[in-house]
Amino acid sequence: MIIKSLDPRIDRAALDDESKVGELSGNEHFQTYEVFQQVKRGTHHQHVGNVHAPNAEMAMLFAKEQYCRRGAAVNLWVVKTADVFVTEYQDADIFETTEDKLYRDPNSYKVMDRINAFKARNNNA
Amino acid sequence: MYGNAYIENDGNKVNSILADEDPIKLAEFEARIAAGDKIEPKDWMPKEYRKQLVRMIEQHAHSEIIGSLPEGTWITRAPGFRRKLALMAKVQDEVGHAQLLYSAAETLGKSREDMTNDLINGKSKYSNVFNYPAPTWADSAVIAWLIDAGAIVNQLANSKGSYGPYCRALDRICAEESFHLKYGHDNVVFLATGTPVQRAMVQEALNRWWEPIMHFFGPPDKASQHSEILMRWKVKMGSNDSMRQTFLNMYVPKIWDLGLTLPDPNLRKNEETGQWEYTEPDWDTFKQVINGNGPCNKERLAVRRMAEENGRWVRKALMNKSEEYVTPLA
C-alpha cells in the first residue's frame, strides 16, 4: 500500500510500505578513518573517534561535520584505521616497570639532606 | 535522543548464559567492572555482555536516525528563519549521534551494514516514541523538550556504564543534547506564554505525547537474575521505573509551572515517600506499537529504505574495492 503521510514530501515520494528495496549487500560500507582533533594551537592532537569514508578527503569532510560542529578546533588529522598499529590490552605488562624506574623521576633526587649535613659538618669544624 | 533498551528478560536462561564461560576470566572481568574500570573492545568479555551491548547500542543508534524523521518533517515549516536553522542543527546532531553509536557498536563485531539491514527489515527495534506522528509545530516543540529530556536521563545514566566506547560516545552526545533541551524548552515556553490559540496548541500536543512519554522509559522492571547480572556488569544502569521517577521529578513541576496540565488525574508526588504516583500507561498499546502496529512504523522504515536506496549509486560510485574494512579501534 502507498503510505499516506503528514509530510507532503513523503506523500509525493509515494512509498510502498511493503517494499524490500534498500538492503545493503555484503561489504557495502566504507573503510574507517580515525580522527584526531587539535582544539588550540600549541596543544596535542587528540583522538576523538572515527568516520566511515571512501577516501581521505571525504573522511576529512565527515570528520569536520561529526567532531567539529561545535567549540574550537584549529586542525584535524584523519588516519586510516588499518594503518594504525596498536598494542593489546592483554600485553599491558610491557608498561609495568615504567613506574618503578624512579631514577627517571626528578623527585627521586633528594640532595638537601646531604647538603645540610655537609654544611653542619663544616660549621662545626 | 533515545528511549529504553528492550533487553530480553528471560530468567530461565541465566544459568546457561554463564555455564560455558571461563570462570577465571569471568572473575577477572567482574572484578575490573566492580573496581570502576572500563572494558575496551579487544578485552575478553562474556558472550551475553557482548550480545546485550550490541543490542542496546544498536537500538540507540537506530533511535537517533528514526528520531530525526518526525522532527525533520518540520524543518521546512518551522515558524521563522532562526527556528528553521536551529531545528536543522538539532536534526543534524541526531544523525551525528547515530554515527557515533554505530561506530561504538561496530567495535563489538557487528558491521554497520548488518545493523542497517536489521533496521530496514524490522528485525531491530528502536525507541517506541518515534512511531508517533508530529501533527503540529507544538508537537515538534514537545518532542524537542520532553523526549530529549527523557533521553538525557537515560544517557547520563548509561554514560557511567562499563563499556568504554559507548561511554565516550555518550559523553559527546550528552553535551549536544543540552542544546536540544534548551531549544525545545524555549519553543514550549514561547507557545505556552503566547496567545490562547498557541496555548491550546501546546496543551493538545502535550496530551497527545503524555502516554508515549510514559512508555518511553519501558515497562516496570520485574526483578530477575538476568537483570541483576546486567546491573552488575553495568550494562543496565538503572531500573525503568527509577528513570521514569527521575524524569517526572525534574519535568512535571516545570510543565505545571507554565499552567499546562497533564492528562492523568492521579499524577502527584507523594511527599512522604518522595515518589511520583501515576496511572500506569496502557502497556498493551506499547507492545502493539513496538511490534510494528503504531501509527507511523511503516512510514519510518519506508523512508529509511528510500534513503538507503537513493543513496546507493553514490556509495557504489565512491566504493574502492581494493580497500578492506577494518573494525574501528575505540
Tab-separated table of N, CA and C in Angstrom, chain A:
chain	number	residue	atom	x	y	z
A	1	MET	N	0.844	-1.207	0.000
A	1	MET	CA	0.000	0.000	0.000
A	1	MET	C	0.873	1.249	0.000
A	2	ILE	N	0.411	2.305	-0.671
A	2	ILE	CA	1.170	3.554	-0.685
A	2	ILE	C	0.938	4.295	0.632
A	3	ILE	N	2.042	4.766	1.214
A	3	ILE	CA	1.955	5.405	2.526
A	3	ILE	C	1.384	6.815	2.441
A	4	LYS	N	0.393	7.069	3.303
A	4	LYS	CA	-0.146	8.426	3.437
A	4	LYS	C	0.539	9.065	4.631
A	5	SER	N	1.173	10.205	4.408
A	5	SER	CA	1.926	10.827	5.496
A	5	SER	C	1.463	12.262	5.738
A	6	LEU	N	1.756	12.758	6.959
A	6	LEU	CA	1.515	14.168	7.262
A	6	LEU	C	2.543	15.044	6.550
A	7	ASP	N	3.632	14.425	6.148
A	7	ASP	CA	4.703	15.169	5.499
A	7	ASP	C	4.486	15.153	3.987
A	8	PRO	N	4.240	16.325	3.399
A	8	PRO	CA	3.961	16.355	1.958
A	8	PRO	C	5.079	15.760	1.116
A	9	ARG	N	6.338	15.876	1.582
A	9	ARG	CA	7.446	15.340	0.780
A	9	ARG	C	7.369	13.826	0.716
A	10	ILE	N	6.951	13.220	1.839
A	10	ILE	CA	6.851	11.758	1.867
A	10	ILE	C	5.656	11.299	1.022
A	11	ASP	N	4.577	12.082	1.071
A	11	ASP	CA	3.430	11.775	0.218
A	11	ASP	C	3.829	11.776	-1.255
A	12	ARG	N	4.589	12.797	-1.634
A	12	ARG	CA	4.994	12.921	-3.042
A	12	ARG	C	5.868	11.748	-3.480
A	13	ALA	N	6.631	11.187	-2.528
A	13	ALA	CA	7.527	10.080	-2.899
A	13	ALA	C	6.751	8.792	-3.172
A	14	ALA	N	5.465	8.745	-2.751
A	14	ALA	CA	4.597	7.579	-2.985
A	14	ALA	C	5.304	6.267	-2.626
A	15	LEU	N	5.650	6.133	-1.358
A	15	LEU	CA	6.416	4.958	-0.924
A	15	LEU	C	5.509	3.765	-0.666
A	16	ASP	N	5.986	2.610	-1.048
A	16	ASP	CA	5.253	1.366	-0.810
A	16	ASP	C	5.644	0.819	0.564
A	17	ASP	N	4.666	0.541	1.421
A	17	ASP	CA	5.032	0.123	2.786
A	17	ASP	C	5.529	-1.315	2.857
A	18	GLU	N	5.379	-2.102	1.805
A	18	GLU	CA	5.870	-3.489	1.849
A	18	GLU	C	7.176	-3.667	1.074
A	19	SER	N	7.627	-2.597	0.452
A	19	SER	CA	8.798	-2.726	-0.408
A	19	SER	C	10.032	-3.188	0.373
A	20	LYS	N	10.856	-3.990	-0.268
A	20	LYS	CA	12.049	-4.505	0.416
A	20	LYS	C	13.338	-3.885	-0.131
A	21	VAL	N	13.183	-2.896	-1.023
A	21	VAL	CA	14.399	-2.331	-1.603
A	21	VAL	C	15.222	-1.623	-0.535
A	22	GLY	N	16.467	-1.358	-0.852
A	22	GLY	CA	17.281	-0.567	0.053
A	22	GLY	C	18.245	-1.397	0.868
A	23	GLU	N	18.093	-2.731	0.846
A	23	GLU	CA	19.010	-3.545	1.645
A	23	GLU	C	20.441	-3.459	1.131
A	24	LEU	N	21.365	-3.522	2.059
A	24	LEU	CA	22.772	-3.446	1.684
A	24	LEU	C	23.296	-4.851	1.438
A	25	SER	N	24.128	-4.976	0.421
A	25	SER	CA	24.772	-6.265	0.234
A	25	SER	C	26.047	-6.289	1.069
A	26	GLY	N	26.678	-7.471	1.142
A	26	GLY	CA	27.870	-7.602	1.981
A	26	GLY	C	28.953	-6.619	1.592
A	27	ASN	N	29.697	-6.150	2.568
A	27	ASN	CA	30.829	-5.260	2.331
A	27	ASN	C	30.469	-4.013	1.533
A	28	GLU	N	29.297	-3.463	1.831
A	28	GLU	CA	28.901	-2.263	1.112
A	28	GLU	C	29.130	-1.020	1.968
A	29	HIS	N	30.051	-1.100	2.890
A	29	HIS	CA	30.372	0.141	3.577
A	29	HIS	C	31.845	0.463	3.457
A	30	PHE	N	32.127	1.721	3.751
A	30	PHE	CA	33.468	2.222	3.523
A	30	PHE	C	34.416	1.793	4.634
A	31	GLN	N	35.687	1.965	4.366
A	31	GLN	CA	36.683	1.740	5.411
A	31	GLN	C	36.568	2.844	6.470
A	32	THR	N	37.219	2.618	7.599
A	32	THR	CA	37.138	3.637	8.651
A	32	THR	C	38.448	4.410	8.765
A	33	TYR	N	38.292	5.647	9.180
A	33	TYR	CA	39.418	6.539	9.467
A	33	TYR	C	39.326	6.987	10.917
A	34	GLU	N	40.450	7.006	11.598
A	34	GLU	CA	40.477	7.531	12.965
A	34	GLU	C	40.700	9.042	12.886
A	35	VAL	N	40.044	9.778	13.761
A	35	VAL	CA	40.055	11.242	13.689
A	35	VAL	C	40.788	11.835	14.890
A	36	PHE	N	41.687	12.775	14.610
A	36	PHE	CA	42.446	13.463	15.655
A	36	PHE	C	42.201	14.957	15.521
A	37	GLN	N	41.846	15.577	16.626
A	37	GLN	CA	41.485	16.982	16.597
A	37	GLN	C	42.413	17.787	17.497
A	38	GLN	N	42.833	18.953	16.995
A	38	GLN	CA	43.590	19.883	17.831
A	38	GLN	C	42.673	21.064	18.120
A	39	VAL	N	42.411	21.316	19.392
A	39	VAL	CA	41.441	22.364	19.710
A	39	VAL	C	42.094	23.750	19.788
A	40	LYS	N	43.413	23.769	19.982
A	40	LYS	CA	44.091	25.048	20.140
A	40	LYS	C	45.525	24.879	19.673
A	41	ARG	N	46.071	25.892	19.008
A	41	ARG	CA	47.486	25.847	18.642
A	41	ARG	C	48.327	25.602	19.885
A	42	GLY	N	49.352	24.781	19.745
A	42	GLY	CA	50.237	24.537	20.882
A	42	GLY	C	49.833	23.329	21.709
A	43	THR	N	48.624	22.804	21.488
A	43	THR	CA	48.211	21.611	22.239
A	43	THR	C	48.369	20.373	21.345
A	44	HIS	N	48.304	19.201	21.968
A	44	HIS	CA	48.390	17.958	21.206
A	44	HIS	C	47.104	17.698	20.422
A	45	HIS	N	47.250	17.037	19.292
A	45	HIS	CA	46.071	16.490	18.616
A	45	HIS	C	45.557	15.328	19.468
A	46	GLN	N	44.263	15.229	19.588
A	46	GLN	CA	43.716	14.140	20.400
A	46	GLN	C	42.739	13.300	19.610
A	47	HIS	N	42.784	11.990	19.869
A	47	HIS	CA	41.858	11.087	19.195
A	47	HIS	C	40.449	11.363	19.691
A	48	VAL	N	39.508	11.575	18.756
A	48	VAL	CA	38.133	11.867	19.176
A	48	VAL	C	37.129	10.836	18.678
A	49	GLY	N	37.542	9.964	17.746
A	49	GLY	CA	36.600	8.962	17.254
A	49	GLY	C	36.960	8.547	15.844
A	50	ASN	N	35.970	8.072	15.081
A	50	ASN	CA	36.269	7.648	13.723
A	50	ASN	C	35.120	7.972	12.790
A	51	VAL	N	35.380	7.872	11.495
A	51	VAL	CA	34.324	8.048	10.492
A	51	VAL	C	34.468	6.962	9.428
A	52	HIS	N	33.371	6.654	8.748
A	52	HIS	CA	33.404	5.773	7.587
A	52	HIS	C	33.515	6.649	6.354
A	53	ALA	N	34.470	6.390	5.488
A	53	ALA	CA	34.612	7.232	4.303
A	53	ALA	C	35.343	6.472	3.209
A	54	PRO	N	35.058	6.819	1.943
A	54	PRO	CA	35.696	6.118	0.829
A	54	PRO	C	37.130	6.573	0.575
A	55	ASN	N	37.485	7.775	1.038
A	55	ASN	CA	38.855	8.253	0.833
A	55	ASN	C	39.163	9.334	1.872
A	56	ALA	N	40.417	9.763	1.912
A	56	ALA	CA	40.852	10.687	2.962
A	56	ALA	C	40.134	12.039	2.873
A	57	GLU	N	39.886	12.508	1.654
A	57	GLU	CA	39.223	13.810	1.501
A	57	GLU	C	37.813	13.774	2.088
A	58	MET	N	37.085	12.692	1.760
A	58	MET	CA	35.727	12.564	2.300
A	58	MET	C	35.774	12.353	3.812
A	59	ALA	N	36.792	11.619	4.272
A	59	ALA	CA	36.926	11.393	5.715
A	59	ALA	C	37.094	12.731	6.422
A	60	MET	N	37.867	13.613	5.826
A	60	MET	CA	38.098	14.932	6.410
A	60	MET	C	36.794	15.716	6.495
A	61	LEU	N	36.015	15.640	5.419
A	61	LEU	CA	34.723	16.331	5.366
A	61	LEU	C	33.787	15.808	6.461
A	62	PHE	N	33.683	14.484	6.556
A	62	PHE	CA	32.804	13.888	7.567
A	62	PHE	C	33.311	14.196	8.973
A	63	ALA	N	34.641	14.154	9.142
A	63	ALA	CA	35.213	14.402	10.477
A	63	ALA	C	34.919	15.819	10.922
A	64	LYS	N	34.974	16.754	9.990
A	64	LYS	CA	34.676	18.141	10.343
A	64	LYS	C	33.221	18.253	10.799
A	65	GLU	N	32.310	17.637	10.049
A	65	GLU	CA	30.889	17.704	10.425
A	65	GLU	C	30.620	16.972	11.738
A	66	GLN	N	31.277	15.824	11.896
A	66	GLN	CA	30.971	14.987	13.051
A	66	GLN	C	31.606	15.505	14.340
A	67	TYR	N	32.837	15.965	14.256
A	67	TYR	CA	33.569	16.264	15.503
A	67	TYR	C	33.862	17.741	15.710
A	68	CYS	N	33.658	18.570	14.692
A	68	CYS	CA	33.977	19.994	14.853
A	68	CYS	C	32.751	20.856	14.602
A	69	ARG	N	31.575	20.299	14.908
A	69	ARG	CA	30.349	21.071	14.719
A	69	ARG	C	30.234	22.163	15.771
A	70	ARG	N	30.897	21.963	16.887
A	70	ARG	CA	30.787	22.899	17.999
A	70	ARG	C	32.154	23.125	18.611
A	71	GLY	N	32.295	24.270	19.257
A	71	GLY	CA	33.522	24.504	20.012
A	71	GLY	C	34.706	24.708	19.091
A	72	ALA	N	35.831	24.924	19.724
A	72	ALA	CA	37.009	25.312	18.964
A	72	ALA	C	37.692	24.120	18.312
A	73	ALA	N	38.301	24.355	17.165
A	73	ALA	CA	39.214	23.406	16.546
A	73	ALA	C	40.085	24.225	15.604
A	74	VAL	N	41.370	23.912	15.551
A	74	VAL	CA	42.234	24.622	14.603
A	74	VAL	C	42.851	23.678	13.590
A	75	ASN	N	42.772	22.363	13.868
A	75	ASN	CA	43.434	21.432	12.964
A	75	ASN	C	42.851	20.038	13.128
A	76	LEU	N	42.914	19.272	12.053
A	76	LEU	CA	42.283	17.956	12.054
A	76	LEU	C	43.171	16.975	11.287
A	77	TRP	N	43.328	15.780	11.838
A	77	TRP	CA	44.011	14.715	11.106
A	77	TRP	C	43.049	13.555	10.918
A	78	VAL	N	43.115	12.881	9.797
A	78	VAL	CA	42.455	11.584	9.676
A	78	VAL	C	43.489	10.555	9.247
A	79	VAL	N	43.394	9.383	9.831
A	79	VAL	CA	44.357	8.307	9.567
A	79	VAL	C	43.572	7.024	9.335
A	80	LYS	N	43.906	6.300	8.284
A	80	LYS	CA	43.232	5.023	8.043
A	80	LYS	C	43.388	4.115	9.264
A	81	THR	N	42.284	3.587	9.734
A	81	THR	CA	42.345	2.685	10.893
A	81	THR	C	43.314	1.539	10.621
A	82	ALA	N	43.303	1.037	9.374
A	82	ALA	CA	44.147	-0.105	9.040
A	82	ALA	C	45.629	0.209	9.190
A	83	ASP	N	45.975	1.510	9.138
A	83	ASP	CA	47.383	1.901	9.229
A	83	ASP	C	47.854	2.167	10.654
A	84	VAL	N	46.955	2.031	11.610
A	84	VAL	CA	47.347	2.296	12.998
A	84	VAL	C	47.795	0.988	13.645
A	85	PHE	N	49.003	0.994	14.203
A	85	PHE	CA	49.474	-0.177	14.937
A	85	PHE	C	49.134	0.003	16.402
A	86	VAL	N	48.594	-1.018	17.003
A	86	VAL	CA	48.161	-0.883	18.395
A	86	VAL	C	48.723	-2.001	19.256
A	87	THR	N	48.887	-1.701	20.560
A	87	THR	CA	49.248	-2.763	21.499
A	87	THR	C	47.963	-3.431	21.964
A	88	GLU	N	48.101	-4.605	22.526
A	88	GLU	CA	46.943	-5.315	23.061
A	88	GLU	C	46.836	-5.014	24.547
A	89	TYR	N	45.589	-4.871	25.025
A	89	TYR	CA	45.418	-4.629	26.467
A	89	TYR	C	45.985	-5.779	27.290
A	90	GLN	N	45.926	-6.990	26.709
A	90	GLN	CA	46.414	-8.134	27.480
A	90	GLN	C	47.945	-8.115	27.618
A	91	ASP	N	48.587	-7.268	26.813
A	91	ASP	CA	50.042	-7.117	26.942
A	91	ASP	C	50.412	-5.903	27.779
A	92	ALA	N	49.484	-5.411	28.580
A	92	ALA	CA	49.736	-4.168	29.326
A	92	ALA	C	50.924	-4.298	30.272
A	93	ASP	N	51.383	-5.550	30.524
A	93	ASP	CA	52.530	-5.718	31.429
A	93	ASP	C	53.823	-5.152	30.848
A	94	ILE	N	53.826	-4.863	29.535
A	94	ILE	CA	55.049	-4.260	28.973
A	94	ILE	C	55.289	-2.861	29.544
A	95	PHE	N	54.244	-2.251	30.112
A	95	PHE	CA	54.413	-0.912	30.697
A	95	PHE	C	54.673	-0.977	32.198
A	96	GLU	N	54.694	-2.187	32.734
A	96	GLU	CA	54.620	-2.326	34.174
A	96	GLU	C	55.792	-1.705	34.931
A	97	THR	N	57.022	-1.882	34.407
A	97	THR	CA	58.182	-1.418	35.173
A	97	THR	C	58.395	0.092	35.039
A	98	THR	N	57.661	0.714	34.121
A	98	THR	CA	57.889	2.138	33.868
A	98	THR	C	57.836	2.953	35.153
A	99	GLU	N	56.803	2.673	35.951
A	99	GLU	CA	56.632	3.475	37.163
A	99	GLU	C	57.695	3.186	38.215
A	100	ASP	N	58.358	2.012	38.086
A	100	ASP	CA	59.378	1.663	39.083
A	100	ASP	C	60.714	2.341	38.816
A	101	LYS	N	60.862	2.858	37.614
A	101	LYS	CA	62.171	3.417	37.251
A	101	LYS	C	62.303	4.839	37.789
A	102	LEU	N	62.508	4.881	39.110
A	102	LEU	CA	62.464	6.178	39.792
A	102	LEU	C	63.641	7.072	39.433
A	103	TYR	N	64.734	6.464	38.924
A	103	TYR	CA	65.886	7.299	38.552
A	103	TYR	C	65.548	8.225	37.397
A	104	ARG	N	64.339	8.010	36.775
A	104	ARG	CA	63.930	8.919	35.711
A	104	ARG	C	63.003	10.026	36.240
A	105	ASP	N	62.807	10.000	37.561
A	105	ASP	CA	61.866	10.924	38.181
A	105	ASP	C	62.639	11.995	38.951
A	106	PRO	N	62.462	13.287	38.615
A	106	PRO	CA	63.224	14.337	39.313
A	106	PRO	C	63.028	14.290	40.823
A	107	ASN	N	61.830	13.876	41.252
A	107	ASN	CA	61.558	13.853	42.692
A	107	ASN	C	62.358	12.794	43.437
A	108	SER	N	62.965	11.874	42.675
A	108	SER	CA	63.713	10.825	43.368
A	108	SER	C	65.123	11.310	43.747
A	109	TYR	N	65.472	12.508	43.289
A	109	TYR	CA	66.806	13.040	43.624
A	109	TYR	C	66.686	13.981	44.808
A	110	LYS	N	67.104	13.485	45.991
A	110	LYS	CA	66.972	14.272	47.229
A	110	LYS	C	68.385	14.595	47.728
A	111	VAL	N	68.791	15.830	47.541
A	111	VAL	CA	70.175	16.175	47.901
A	111	VAL	C	70.265	17.038	49.162
A	112	MET	N	69.140	17.598	49.576
A	112	MET	CA	69.204	18.565	50.671
A	112	MET	C	69.759	17.957	51.962
A	113	ASP	N	69.409	16.694	52.224
A	113	ASP	CA	69.916	16.041	53.441
A	113	ASP	C	71.446	16.067	53.464
A	114	ARG	N	72.011	15.680	52.310
A	114	ARG	CA	73.467	15.657	52.221
A	114	ARG	C	74.064	17.052	52.349
A	115	ILE	N	73.430	18.004	51.659
A	115	ILE	CA	73.956	19.373	51.706
A	115	ILE	C	73.918	19.914	53.127
A	116	ASN	N	72.791	19.692	53.787
A	116	ASN	CA	72.661	20.190	55.160
A	116	ASN	C	73.672	19.532	56.093
A	117	ALA	N	73.849	18.231	55.896
A	117	ALA	CA	74.813	17.501	56.742
A	117	ALA	C	76.224	18.029	56.489
A	118	PHE	N	76.503	18.270	55.206
A	118	PHE	CA	77.817	18.784	54.819
A	118	PHE	C	78.081	20.149	55.461
A	119	LYS	N	77.051	21.020	55.376
A	119	LYS	CA	77.185	22.357	55.967
A	119	LYS	C	77.382	22.261	57.471
A	120	ALA	N	76.613	21.397	58.110
A	120	ALA	CA	76.700	21.257	59.568
A	120	ALA	C	78.108	20.818	59.964
A	121	ARG	N	78.644	19.845	59.165
A	121	ARG	CA	79.993	19.340	59.444
A	121	ARG	C	81.011	20.469	59.327
A	122	ASN	N	80.925	21.262	58.262
A	122	ASN	CA	81.889	22.336	58.023
A	122	ASN	C	81.818	23.425	59.071
A	123	ASN	N	80.561	23.742	59.480
A	123	ASN	CA	80.403	24.778	60.515
A	123	ASN	C	81.010	24.358	61.842
A	124	ASN	N	80.869	23.029	62.126
A	124	ASN	CA	81.403	22.527	63.393
A	124	ASN	C	82.920	22.472	63.383
A	125	ALA	N	83.471	22.322	62.156
A	125	ALA	CA	84.921	22.121	62.086
A	125	ALA	C	85.693	23.394	62.458
